[in-house]
Coordinates of C-alpha atoms in Angstrom, one line a residue:
X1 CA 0.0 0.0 0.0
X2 CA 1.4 3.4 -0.8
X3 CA 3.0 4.9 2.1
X4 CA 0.7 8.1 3.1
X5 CA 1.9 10.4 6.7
X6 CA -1.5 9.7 8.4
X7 CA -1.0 6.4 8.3
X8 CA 1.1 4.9 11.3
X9 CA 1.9 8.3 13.0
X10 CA 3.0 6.4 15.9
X11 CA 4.0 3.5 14.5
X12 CA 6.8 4.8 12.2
X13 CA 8.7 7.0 15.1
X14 CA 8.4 3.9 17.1
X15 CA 9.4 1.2 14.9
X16 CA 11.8 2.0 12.4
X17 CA 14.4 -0.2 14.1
X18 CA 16.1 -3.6 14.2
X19 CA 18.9 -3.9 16.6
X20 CA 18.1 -6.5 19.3
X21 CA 19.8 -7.1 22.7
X22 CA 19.2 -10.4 24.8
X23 CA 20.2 -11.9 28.4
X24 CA 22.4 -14.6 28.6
X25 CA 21.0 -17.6 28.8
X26 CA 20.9 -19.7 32.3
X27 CA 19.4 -23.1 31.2
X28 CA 16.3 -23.1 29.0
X29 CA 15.8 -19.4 30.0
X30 CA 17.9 -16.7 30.8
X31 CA 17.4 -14.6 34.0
X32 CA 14.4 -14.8 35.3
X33 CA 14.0 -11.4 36.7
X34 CA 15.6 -9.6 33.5
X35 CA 13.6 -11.4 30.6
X36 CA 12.2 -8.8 28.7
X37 CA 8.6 -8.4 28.0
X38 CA 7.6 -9.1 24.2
X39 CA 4.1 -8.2 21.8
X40 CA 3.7 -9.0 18.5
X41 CA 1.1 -6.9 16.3
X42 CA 0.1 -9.0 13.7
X43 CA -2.5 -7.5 10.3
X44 CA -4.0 -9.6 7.9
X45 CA -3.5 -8.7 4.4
X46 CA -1.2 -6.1 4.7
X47 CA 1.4 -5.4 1.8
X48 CA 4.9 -4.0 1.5
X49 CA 4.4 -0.9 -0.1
X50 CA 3.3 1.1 3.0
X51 CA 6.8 1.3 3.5
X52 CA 9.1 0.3 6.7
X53 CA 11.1 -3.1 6.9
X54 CA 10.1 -5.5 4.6
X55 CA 9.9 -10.1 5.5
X56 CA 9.0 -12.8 3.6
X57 CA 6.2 -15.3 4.0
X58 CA 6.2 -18.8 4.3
X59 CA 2.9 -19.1 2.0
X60 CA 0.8 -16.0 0.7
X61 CA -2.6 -17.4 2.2
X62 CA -3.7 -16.3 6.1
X63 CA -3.6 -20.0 7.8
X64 CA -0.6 -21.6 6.0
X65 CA 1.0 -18.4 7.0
X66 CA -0.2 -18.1 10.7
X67 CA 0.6 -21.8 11.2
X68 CA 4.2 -20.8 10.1
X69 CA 3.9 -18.0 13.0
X70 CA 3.6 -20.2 15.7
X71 CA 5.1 -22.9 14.9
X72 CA 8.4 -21.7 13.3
X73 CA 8.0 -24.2 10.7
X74 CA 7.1 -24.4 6.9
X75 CA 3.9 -25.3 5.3
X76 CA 5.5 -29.0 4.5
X77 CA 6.1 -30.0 8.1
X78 CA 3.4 -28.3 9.9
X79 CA 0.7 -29.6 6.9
X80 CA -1.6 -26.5 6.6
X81 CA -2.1 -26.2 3.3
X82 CA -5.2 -23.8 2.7
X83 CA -8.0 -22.0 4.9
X84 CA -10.5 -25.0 5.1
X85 CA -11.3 -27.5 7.9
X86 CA -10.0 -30.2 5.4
X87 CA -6.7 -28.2 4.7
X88 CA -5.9 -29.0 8.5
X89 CA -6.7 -25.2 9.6
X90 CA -7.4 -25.4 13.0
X91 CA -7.6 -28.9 12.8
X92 CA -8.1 -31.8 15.5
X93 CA -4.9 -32.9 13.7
X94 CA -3.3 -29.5 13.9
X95 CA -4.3 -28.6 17.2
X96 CA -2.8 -32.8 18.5
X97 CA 0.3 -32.3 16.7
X98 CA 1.6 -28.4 16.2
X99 CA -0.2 -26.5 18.9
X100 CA 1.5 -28.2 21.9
X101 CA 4.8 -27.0 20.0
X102 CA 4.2 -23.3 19.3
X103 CA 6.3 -20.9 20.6
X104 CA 3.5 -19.5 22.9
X105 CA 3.2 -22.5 24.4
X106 CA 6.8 -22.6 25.3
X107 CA 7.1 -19.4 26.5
X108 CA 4.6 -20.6 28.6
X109 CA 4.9 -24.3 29.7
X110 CA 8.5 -23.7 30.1
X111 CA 9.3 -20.5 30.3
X112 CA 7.2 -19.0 32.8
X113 CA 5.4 -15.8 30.7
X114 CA 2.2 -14.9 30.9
X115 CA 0.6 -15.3 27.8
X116 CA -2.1 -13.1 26.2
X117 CA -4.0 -13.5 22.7
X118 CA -6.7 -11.7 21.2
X119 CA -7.8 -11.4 17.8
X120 CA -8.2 -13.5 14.7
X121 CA -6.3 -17.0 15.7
X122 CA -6.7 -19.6 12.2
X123 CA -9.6 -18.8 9.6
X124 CA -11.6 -22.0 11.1
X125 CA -11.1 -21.4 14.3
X126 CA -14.0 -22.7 16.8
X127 CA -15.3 -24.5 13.7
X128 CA -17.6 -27.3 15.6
X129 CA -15.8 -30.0 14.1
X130 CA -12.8 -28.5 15.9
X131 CA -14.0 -28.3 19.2
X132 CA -15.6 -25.1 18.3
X133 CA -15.1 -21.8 20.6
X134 CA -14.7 -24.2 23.6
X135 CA -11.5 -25.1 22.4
X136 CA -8.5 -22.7 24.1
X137 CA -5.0 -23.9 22.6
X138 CA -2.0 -24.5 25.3
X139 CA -0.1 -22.2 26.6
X140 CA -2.5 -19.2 26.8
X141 CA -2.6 -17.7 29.8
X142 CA -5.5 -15.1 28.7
X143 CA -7.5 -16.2 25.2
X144 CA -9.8 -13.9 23.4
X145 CA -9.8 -15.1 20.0
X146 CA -12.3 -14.4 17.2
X147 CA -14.8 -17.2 15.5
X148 CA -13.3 -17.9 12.0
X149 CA -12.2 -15.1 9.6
X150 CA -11.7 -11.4 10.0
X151 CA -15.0 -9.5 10.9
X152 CA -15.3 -6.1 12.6
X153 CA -18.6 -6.0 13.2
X154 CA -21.3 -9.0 14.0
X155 CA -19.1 -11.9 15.5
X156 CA -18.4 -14.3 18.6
X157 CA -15.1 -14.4 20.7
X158 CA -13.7 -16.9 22.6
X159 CA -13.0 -15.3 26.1
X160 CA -11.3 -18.2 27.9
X161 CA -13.6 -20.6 26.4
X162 CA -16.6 -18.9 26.4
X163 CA -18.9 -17.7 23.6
X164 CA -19.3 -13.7 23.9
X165 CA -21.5 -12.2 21.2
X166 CA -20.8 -9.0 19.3
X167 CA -23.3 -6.9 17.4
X168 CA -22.9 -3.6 15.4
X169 CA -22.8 -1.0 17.7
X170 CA -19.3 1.2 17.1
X171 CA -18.9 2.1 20.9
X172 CA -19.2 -1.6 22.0
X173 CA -18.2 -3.7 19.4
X174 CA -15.7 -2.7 16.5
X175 CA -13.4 -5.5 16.4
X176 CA -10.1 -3.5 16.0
X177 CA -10.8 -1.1 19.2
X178 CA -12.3 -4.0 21.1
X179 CA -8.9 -6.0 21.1
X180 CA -7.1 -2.3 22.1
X181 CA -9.3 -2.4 25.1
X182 CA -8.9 -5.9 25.8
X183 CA -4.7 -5.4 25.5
X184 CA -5.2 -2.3 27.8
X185 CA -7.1 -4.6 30.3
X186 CA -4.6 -7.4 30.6
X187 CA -1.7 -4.8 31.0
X188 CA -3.5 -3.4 33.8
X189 CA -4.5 -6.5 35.8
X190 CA -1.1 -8.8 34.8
X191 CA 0.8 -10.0 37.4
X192 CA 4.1 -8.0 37.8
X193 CA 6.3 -10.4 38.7
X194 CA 6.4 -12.7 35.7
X195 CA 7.4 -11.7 31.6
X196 CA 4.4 -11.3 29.6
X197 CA 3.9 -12.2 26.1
X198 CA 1.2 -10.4 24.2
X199 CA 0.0 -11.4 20.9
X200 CA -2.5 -9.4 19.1
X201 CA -4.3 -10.3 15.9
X202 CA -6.0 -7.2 14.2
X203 CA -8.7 -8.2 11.3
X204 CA -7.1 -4.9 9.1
X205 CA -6.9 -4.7 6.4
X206 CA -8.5 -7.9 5.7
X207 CA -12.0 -7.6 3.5
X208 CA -14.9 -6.9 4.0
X209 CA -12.9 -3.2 5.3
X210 CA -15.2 -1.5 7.5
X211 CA -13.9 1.1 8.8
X212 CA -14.4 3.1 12.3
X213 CA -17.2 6.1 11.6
X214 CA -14.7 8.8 12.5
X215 CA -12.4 7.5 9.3
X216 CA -14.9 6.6 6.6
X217 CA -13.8 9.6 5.0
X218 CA -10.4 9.8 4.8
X219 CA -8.1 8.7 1.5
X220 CA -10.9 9.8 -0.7
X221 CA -8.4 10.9 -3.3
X222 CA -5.9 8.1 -2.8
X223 CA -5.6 5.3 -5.6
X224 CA -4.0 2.2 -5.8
X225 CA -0.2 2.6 -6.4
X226 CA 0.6 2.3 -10.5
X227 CA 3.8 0.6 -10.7
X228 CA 5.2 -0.6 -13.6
X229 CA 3.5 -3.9 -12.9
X230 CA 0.0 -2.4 -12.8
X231 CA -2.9 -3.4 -15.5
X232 CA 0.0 -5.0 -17.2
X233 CA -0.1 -8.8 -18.8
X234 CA 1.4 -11.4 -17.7
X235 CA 2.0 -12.9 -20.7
X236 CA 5.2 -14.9 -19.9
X237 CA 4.0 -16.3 -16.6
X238 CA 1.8 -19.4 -15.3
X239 CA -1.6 -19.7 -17.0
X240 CA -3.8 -18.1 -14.2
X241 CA -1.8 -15.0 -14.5
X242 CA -2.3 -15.5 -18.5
X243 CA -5.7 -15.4 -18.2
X244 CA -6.2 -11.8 -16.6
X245 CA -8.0 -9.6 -19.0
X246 CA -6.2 -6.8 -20.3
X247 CA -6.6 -4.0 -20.0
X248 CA -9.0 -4.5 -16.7
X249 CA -12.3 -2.6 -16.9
X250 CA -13.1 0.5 -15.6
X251 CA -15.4 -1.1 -13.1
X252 CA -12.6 -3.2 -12.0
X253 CA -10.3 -0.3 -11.9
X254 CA -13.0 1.5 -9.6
X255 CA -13.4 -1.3 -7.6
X256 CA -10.2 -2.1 -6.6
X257 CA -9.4 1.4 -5.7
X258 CA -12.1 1.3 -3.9
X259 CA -11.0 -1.7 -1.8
X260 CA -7.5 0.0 -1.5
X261 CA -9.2 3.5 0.1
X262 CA -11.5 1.1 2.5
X263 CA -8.2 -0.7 3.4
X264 CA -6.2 2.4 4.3
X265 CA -9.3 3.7 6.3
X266 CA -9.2 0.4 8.8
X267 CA -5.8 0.5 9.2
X268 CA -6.0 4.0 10.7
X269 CA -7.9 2.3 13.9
X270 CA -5.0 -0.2 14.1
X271 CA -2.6 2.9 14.5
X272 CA -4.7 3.8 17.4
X273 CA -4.2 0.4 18.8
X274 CA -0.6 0.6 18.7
X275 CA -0.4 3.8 20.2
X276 CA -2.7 3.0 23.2
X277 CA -0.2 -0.4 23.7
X278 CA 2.4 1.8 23.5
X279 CA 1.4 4.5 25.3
X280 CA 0.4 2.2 28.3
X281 CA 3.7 0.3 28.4
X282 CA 5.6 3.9 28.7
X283 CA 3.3 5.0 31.1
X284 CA 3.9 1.8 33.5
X285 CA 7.3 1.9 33.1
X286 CA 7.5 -1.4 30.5
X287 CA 8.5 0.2 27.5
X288 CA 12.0 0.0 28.1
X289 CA 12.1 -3.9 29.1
X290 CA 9.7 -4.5 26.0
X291 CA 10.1 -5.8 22.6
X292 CA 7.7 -4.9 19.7
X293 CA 7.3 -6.7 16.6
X294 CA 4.8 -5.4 13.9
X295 CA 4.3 -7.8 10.7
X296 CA 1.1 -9.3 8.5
X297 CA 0.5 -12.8 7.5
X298 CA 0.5 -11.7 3.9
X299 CA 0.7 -9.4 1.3
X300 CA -1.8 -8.3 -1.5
X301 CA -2.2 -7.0 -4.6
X302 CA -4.4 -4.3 -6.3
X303 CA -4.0 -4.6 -10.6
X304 CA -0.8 -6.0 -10.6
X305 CA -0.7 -8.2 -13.8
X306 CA -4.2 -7.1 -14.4
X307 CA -5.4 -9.5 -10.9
X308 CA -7.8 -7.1 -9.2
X309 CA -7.6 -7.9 -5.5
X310 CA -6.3 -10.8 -3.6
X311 CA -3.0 -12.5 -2.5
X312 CA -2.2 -16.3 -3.2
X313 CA 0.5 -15.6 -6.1
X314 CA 4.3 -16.1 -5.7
X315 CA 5.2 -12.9 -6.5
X316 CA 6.8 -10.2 -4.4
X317 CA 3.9 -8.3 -3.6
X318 CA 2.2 -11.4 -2.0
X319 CA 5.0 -12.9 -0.6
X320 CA 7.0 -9.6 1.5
X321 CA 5.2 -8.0 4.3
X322 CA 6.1 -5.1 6.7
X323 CA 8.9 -6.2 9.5
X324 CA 9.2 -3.9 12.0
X325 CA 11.1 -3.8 15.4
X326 CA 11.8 -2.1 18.5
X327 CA 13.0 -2.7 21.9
X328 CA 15.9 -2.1 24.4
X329 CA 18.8 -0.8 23.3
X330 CA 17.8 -0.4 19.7
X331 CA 19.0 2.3 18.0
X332 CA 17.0 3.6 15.2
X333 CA 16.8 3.8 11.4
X334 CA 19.0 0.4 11.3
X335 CA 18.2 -2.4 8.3
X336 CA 19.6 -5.7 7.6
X337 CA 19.3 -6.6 3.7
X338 CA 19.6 -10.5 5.2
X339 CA 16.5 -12.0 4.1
X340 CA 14.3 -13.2 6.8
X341 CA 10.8 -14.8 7.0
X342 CA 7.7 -15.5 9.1
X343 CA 9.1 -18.8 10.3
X344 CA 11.9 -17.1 11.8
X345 CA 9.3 -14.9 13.8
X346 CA 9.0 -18.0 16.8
X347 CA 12.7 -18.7 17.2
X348 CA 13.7 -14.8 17.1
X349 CA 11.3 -14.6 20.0
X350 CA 11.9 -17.5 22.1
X351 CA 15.9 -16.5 21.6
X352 CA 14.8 -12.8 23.0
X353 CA 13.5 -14.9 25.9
X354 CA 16.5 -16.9 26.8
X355 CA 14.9 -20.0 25.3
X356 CA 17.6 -22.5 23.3
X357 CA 15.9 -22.7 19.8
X358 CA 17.9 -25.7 19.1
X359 CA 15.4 -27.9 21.7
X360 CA 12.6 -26.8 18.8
X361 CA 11.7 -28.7 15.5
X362 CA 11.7 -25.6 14.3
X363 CA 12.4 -24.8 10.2
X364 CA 13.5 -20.9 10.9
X365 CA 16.2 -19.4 12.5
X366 CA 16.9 -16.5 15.3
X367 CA 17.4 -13.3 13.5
X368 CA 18.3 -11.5 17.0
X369 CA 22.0 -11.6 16.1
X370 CA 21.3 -10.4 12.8
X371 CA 19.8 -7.2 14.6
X372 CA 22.6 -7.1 17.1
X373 CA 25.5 -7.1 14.5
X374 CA 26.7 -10.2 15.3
X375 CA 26.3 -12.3 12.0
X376 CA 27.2 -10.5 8.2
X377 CA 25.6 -12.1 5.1
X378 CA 28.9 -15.1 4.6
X379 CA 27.0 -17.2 8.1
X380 CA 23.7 -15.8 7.4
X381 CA 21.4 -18.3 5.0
X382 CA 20.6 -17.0 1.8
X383 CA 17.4 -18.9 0.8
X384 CA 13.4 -18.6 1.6
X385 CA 10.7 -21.4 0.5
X386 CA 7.7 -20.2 -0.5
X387 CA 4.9 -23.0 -0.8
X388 CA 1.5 -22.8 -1.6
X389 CA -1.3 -25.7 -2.9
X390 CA -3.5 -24.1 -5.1
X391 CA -7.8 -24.5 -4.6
X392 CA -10.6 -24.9 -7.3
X393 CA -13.4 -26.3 -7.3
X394 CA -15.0 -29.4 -8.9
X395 CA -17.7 -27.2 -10.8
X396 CA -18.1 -24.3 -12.8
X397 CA -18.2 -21.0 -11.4
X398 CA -21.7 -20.0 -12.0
X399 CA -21.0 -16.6 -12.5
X400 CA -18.1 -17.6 -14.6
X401 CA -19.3 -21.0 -16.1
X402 CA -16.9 -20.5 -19.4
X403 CA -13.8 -21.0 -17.7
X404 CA -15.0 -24.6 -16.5
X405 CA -14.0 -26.6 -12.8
X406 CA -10.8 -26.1 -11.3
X407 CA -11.0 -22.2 -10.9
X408 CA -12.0 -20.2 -7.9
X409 CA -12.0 -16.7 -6.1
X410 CA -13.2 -15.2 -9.3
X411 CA -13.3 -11.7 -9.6
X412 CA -16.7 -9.8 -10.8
X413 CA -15.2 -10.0 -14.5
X414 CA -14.3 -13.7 -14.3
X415 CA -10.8 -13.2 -13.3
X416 CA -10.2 -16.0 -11.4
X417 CA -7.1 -15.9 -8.5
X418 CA -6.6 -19.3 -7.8
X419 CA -7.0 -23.0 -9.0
X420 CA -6.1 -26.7 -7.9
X421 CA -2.7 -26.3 -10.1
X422 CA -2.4 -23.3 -9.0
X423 CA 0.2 -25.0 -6.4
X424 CA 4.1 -24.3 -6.6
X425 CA 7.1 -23.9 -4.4
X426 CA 9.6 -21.4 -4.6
X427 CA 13.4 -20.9 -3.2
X428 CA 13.6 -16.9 -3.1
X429 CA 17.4 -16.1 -2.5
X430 CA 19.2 -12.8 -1.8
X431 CA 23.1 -13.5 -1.5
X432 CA 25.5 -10.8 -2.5
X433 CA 26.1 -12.3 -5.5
X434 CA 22.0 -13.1 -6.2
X435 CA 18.6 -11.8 -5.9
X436 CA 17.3 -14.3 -7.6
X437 CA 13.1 -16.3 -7.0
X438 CA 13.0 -19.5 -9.0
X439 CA 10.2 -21.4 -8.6
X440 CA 7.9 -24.6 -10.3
X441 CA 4.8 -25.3 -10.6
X442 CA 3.2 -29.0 -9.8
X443 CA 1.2 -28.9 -12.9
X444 CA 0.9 -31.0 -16.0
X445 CA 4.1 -28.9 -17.7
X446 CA 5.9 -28.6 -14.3
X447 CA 6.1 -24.6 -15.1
X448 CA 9.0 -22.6 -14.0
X449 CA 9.1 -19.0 -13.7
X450 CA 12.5 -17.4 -12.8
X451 CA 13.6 -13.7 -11.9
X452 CA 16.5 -11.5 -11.2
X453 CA 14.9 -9.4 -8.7
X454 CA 17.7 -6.4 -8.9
X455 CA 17.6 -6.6 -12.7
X456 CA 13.3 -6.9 -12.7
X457 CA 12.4 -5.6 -9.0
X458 CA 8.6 -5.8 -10.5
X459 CA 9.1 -9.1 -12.0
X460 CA 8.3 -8.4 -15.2
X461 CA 10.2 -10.8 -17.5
X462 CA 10.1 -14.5 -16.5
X463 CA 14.0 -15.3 -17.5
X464 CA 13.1 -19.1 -17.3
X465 CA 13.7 -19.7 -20.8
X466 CA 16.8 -17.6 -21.2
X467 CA 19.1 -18.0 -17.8
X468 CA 21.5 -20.7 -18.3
X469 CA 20.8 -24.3 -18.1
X470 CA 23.4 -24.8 -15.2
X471 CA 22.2 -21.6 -12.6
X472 CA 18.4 -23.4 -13.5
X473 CA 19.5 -27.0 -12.2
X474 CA 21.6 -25.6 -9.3
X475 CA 18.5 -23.6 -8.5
X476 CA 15.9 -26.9 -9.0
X477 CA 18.6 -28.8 -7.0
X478 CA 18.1 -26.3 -4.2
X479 CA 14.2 -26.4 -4.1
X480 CA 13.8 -29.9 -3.8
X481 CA 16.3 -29.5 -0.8
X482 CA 14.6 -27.1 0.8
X483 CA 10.7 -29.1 0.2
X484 CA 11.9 -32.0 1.8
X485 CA 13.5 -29.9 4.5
X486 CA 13.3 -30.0 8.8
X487 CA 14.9 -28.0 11.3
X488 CA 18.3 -27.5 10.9
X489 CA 18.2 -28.9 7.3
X490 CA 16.2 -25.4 6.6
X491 CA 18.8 -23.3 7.4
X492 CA 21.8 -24.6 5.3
X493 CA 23.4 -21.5 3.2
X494 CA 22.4 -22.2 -0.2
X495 CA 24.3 -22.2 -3.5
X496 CA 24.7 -18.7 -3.7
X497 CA 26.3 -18.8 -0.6
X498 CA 29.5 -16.6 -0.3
X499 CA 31.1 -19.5 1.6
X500 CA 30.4 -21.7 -1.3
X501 CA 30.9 -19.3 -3.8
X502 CA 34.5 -18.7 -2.5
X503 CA 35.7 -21.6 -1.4
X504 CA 34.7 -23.4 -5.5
X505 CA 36.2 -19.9 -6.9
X506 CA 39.7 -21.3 -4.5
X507 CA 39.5 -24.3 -5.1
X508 CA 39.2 -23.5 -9.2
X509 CA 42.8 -21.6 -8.9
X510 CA 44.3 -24.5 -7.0
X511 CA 43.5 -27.3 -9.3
X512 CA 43.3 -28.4 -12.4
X513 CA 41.4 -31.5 -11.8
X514 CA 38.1 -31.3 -13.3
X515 CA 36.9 -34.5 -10.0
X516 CA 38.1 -32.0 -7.4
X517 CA 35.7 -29.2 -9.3
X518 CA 32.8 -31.0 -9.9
X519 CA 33.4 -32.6 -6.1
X520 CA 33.2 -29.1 -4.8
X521 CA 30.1 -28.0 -7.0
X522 CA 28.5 -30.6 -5.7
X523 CA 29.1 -30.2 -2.3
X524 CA 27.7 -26.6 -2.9
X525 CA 25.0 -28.0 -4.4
X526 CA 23.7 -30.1 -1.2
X527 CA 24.6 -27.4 1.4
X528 CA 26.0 -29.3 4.4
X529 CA 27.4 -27.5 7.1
X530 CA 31.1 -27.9 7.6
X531 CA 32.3 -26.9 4.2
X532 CA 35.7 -26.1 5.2
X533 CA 36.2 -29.4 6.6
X534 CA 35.4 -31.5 3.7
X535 CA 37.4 -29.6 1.3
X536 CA 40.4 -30.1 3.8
X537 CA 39.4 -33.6 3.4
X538 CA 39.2 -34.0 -0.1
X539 CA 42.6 -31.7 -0.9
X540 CA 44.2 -34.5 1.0

């Protein structure tokens, strides 16, 4: 979303920083009297261009996504592969094997936090097959979690277990203010002598983008941005994209700025949330011990490659979302161009709480000493997956019956955004020697799109079909690594590597021996950790 100075007021003089500090660590936990407090903010549907730090997603779709939140792992090992019951979200499945293991929980169980949620949780939670609103996941101390998908007017919430009705009266029951109150009221009555964890979900931006009254007439002049990307065709990408019409029609023009003003107009109460949190936390003294981390589960897109609203697509305006960060001893206006993602959101936090990360299954990695200083880019990984299983459905649209089974979320103008092979996996890497996003498609061609992201930042040209035949194999070599991935597997450095870039580029000036190279490419190839040593080994 294009960056606008109402928007965020608060947020942006408070966040624009990513240097962490942490306590040493005294078994599982570090001190217990000097563990820092810690909230996450987290929007739904919120996309990079409103500016700030910028992560990566795990999948562009809210449950895969949240899953990858909590649990610190990708879509392939925690098995949540859409928003449906059936796609394990909120799952008896999911809720046996992964919510026992989420961070929260730890921080928790183990840890000794208090523990406080409110807002949306997974799109089916308290679904009855679930164990509907009854159901209260381990390791919340305080649980106030919204029925199903974003609402801000009309819905239940779990409090603790129990079914509390809202209606559609502003004062009372506007989602986005009722969770500020709610984050007010569990800072006030806490205990004060344990860490706290807060965690709140806001349903901004996410459809249908009802704003507060005192905002619903703000932006009334702002569009969606028109990058170079905008109303354009995506003729050398994956069929769905192909079948955009070109250029969109005015009424979808209309509609999806439309969408874009309502978006900006919700988001405003979300700036009042933060500021209340914050404001609170200074007030009582906290602000100073407390960590803040601001993100969405996904991005979105408005007329990029003529697709009028949604996410679900593997490029990088679904995929990135804001990062933001602040907390003791950060100073501000500090980036880090090392990529991170959403499933490095649990370990980051359980590392700021003096939790070893290495007990965890988890895929992602701390990136507190990335914010510290303490890592540069040749022992920081280089790759991101990106996974996502497309959904259509066995019949026609009706409103869009030419197009035939298989398609779904169709737009007014029969512009569908998904369908069933509409399911690929990416490896997104930024090295110093690559910004590069390769990724296939599980579809009866196996479609690859490719892109050099400093070259094409919008993605324009799908270099699939020109790059050479050895960067695509190395690159296919790498994705297949990373799908079939766990753990510590995830977090190998890549082939772009600058350890493995450097130590083939020595190895090429020592030797003539066309074994020893193709030994060492290989070795690059399959990532293992102690690189150094095995090239010792094989010199001798």
């Amino acid at each position: 979303m294009a960056s606008n100075g109402c928007f965020f007021r608060s947020l942006l003089s408070l966040f624009i920083c990513v240097t962490l500090r942490s306590e040493q660590s005294s078994g599982l936990f570090g001190d217990f009297n000097r563990r820092p407090n810690i909230v996450l903010i987290l929007t739904d549907d919120l996309d990079i261009t409103m500016g700030g730090l910028v992560g990566f997603v795990a999948s562009p779709l809210c449950c895969p996504s949240r899953a990858s939140i909590l649990t610190g792992k990708y879509p392939h090992n925690h098995h949540v592969i859409n928003n449906t019951l059936e796609g394990n979200c909120s799952s008896t499945a999911w809720q046996k094997s992964e919510e026992p293991h989420t961070f929260p929980a730890l921080l928790n169980t183990h840890g000794g936090y208090q523990t406080f949620f409110a807002g949306k949780y997974l799109n089916q939670y308290g679904h009855s097959g679930a164990g509907g609103v009854e159901h209260v996941p381990p390791g919340w101390s305080y649980w106030v979690a919204l029925e199903k998908n974003s609402k801000y007017y009309n819905y239940t919430l779990s409090v603790n277990g129990k079914a509390q009705k809202h209606g559609a009266d502003y004062s009372r029951d506007y989602l986005t203010d009722v969770l500020a109150n709610r984050s007010l009221d569990f800072l006030q009555y806490k205990s004060s002598y344990q860490p706290f964890f807060m965690m709140v979900s806001t349903p901004a931006p996410h459809s249908p983008w009802t704003a507060a009254p005192q905002y619903q007439n703000r932006f009334n002049d702002t569009k969606a941005p028109r990058d170079p990307s905008f109303d354009v065709h995506g003729k050398d990408k994956h069929w769905l994209i192909r079948q955009a019409k070109t250029p969109m029609t005015n009424s979808s023009v209309q509609f999806l700025d439309d969408a874009f003003r309502k978006r900006w107009r919700t988001l405003l109460s979300v700036d009042d949330l933060v500021e209340k949190i914050v404001k609170n936390l200074e007030e009582s003294g906290e602000l100073e011990n407390t960590y803040i981390f601001f993100t969405s589960d996904n991005g979105y897109h408005t007329g990029q490659f003529s697709l009028p609203l949604d996410k679900r697509q593997l490029y990088e305006f679904d995929i990135r979302v804001p990062l933001m960060v602040r907390g003791p001893s950060i100073k501000p206006n500090q980036t880090s161009q090392m990529p991170v993602a959403n499933v490095d959101l649990g370990p980051t936090i359980l590392d700021i709480a003096g939790y070893n990360v290495n007990r965890t299954q988890m895929d992602g990695m701390s990136f507190l000493p990335v914010m510290q200083g303490k890592v540069n880019a040749s022992s920081w990984r280089t790759d991101i997956l990106v996974e996502y299983e497309g959904e259509g459905r066995n019949v026609s649209d009706p409103a869009c019956p030419l197009l035939g089974p298989g398609v779904s979320e169709c737009f007014p103008d029969c512009v569908c955004e998904d369908s069933f092979n509409n399911t690929y996996a990416c490896v997104r890497t930024v090295a110093p020697t690559a910004n590069l996003q390769y990724c296939e498609f599980d579809d009866n061609e196996v479609f690859v799109e490719v892109y050099n992201v400093t070259a094409d930042p919008y993605q324009l040209k799908n270099i699939a079909k020109t790059i050479e035949q050895e960067v695509l194999e190395k690159m296919n070599h790498r994705l297949m690594m990373l799908q079939s991935c766990s753990g510590q597997t995830c977090r190998t450095p890549g082939v772009y590597h600058p350890r493995c870039v450097q130590s083939v580029k020595t190895f090429f000036t020592q030797t003539d021996s066309n074994l020893l190279t193709s030994k060492v490419e290989m070795k690059c190839r399959i990532e293992e950790y102690d690189l150094s040593n095995w090239l010792k080994q094989v010199i001798v």
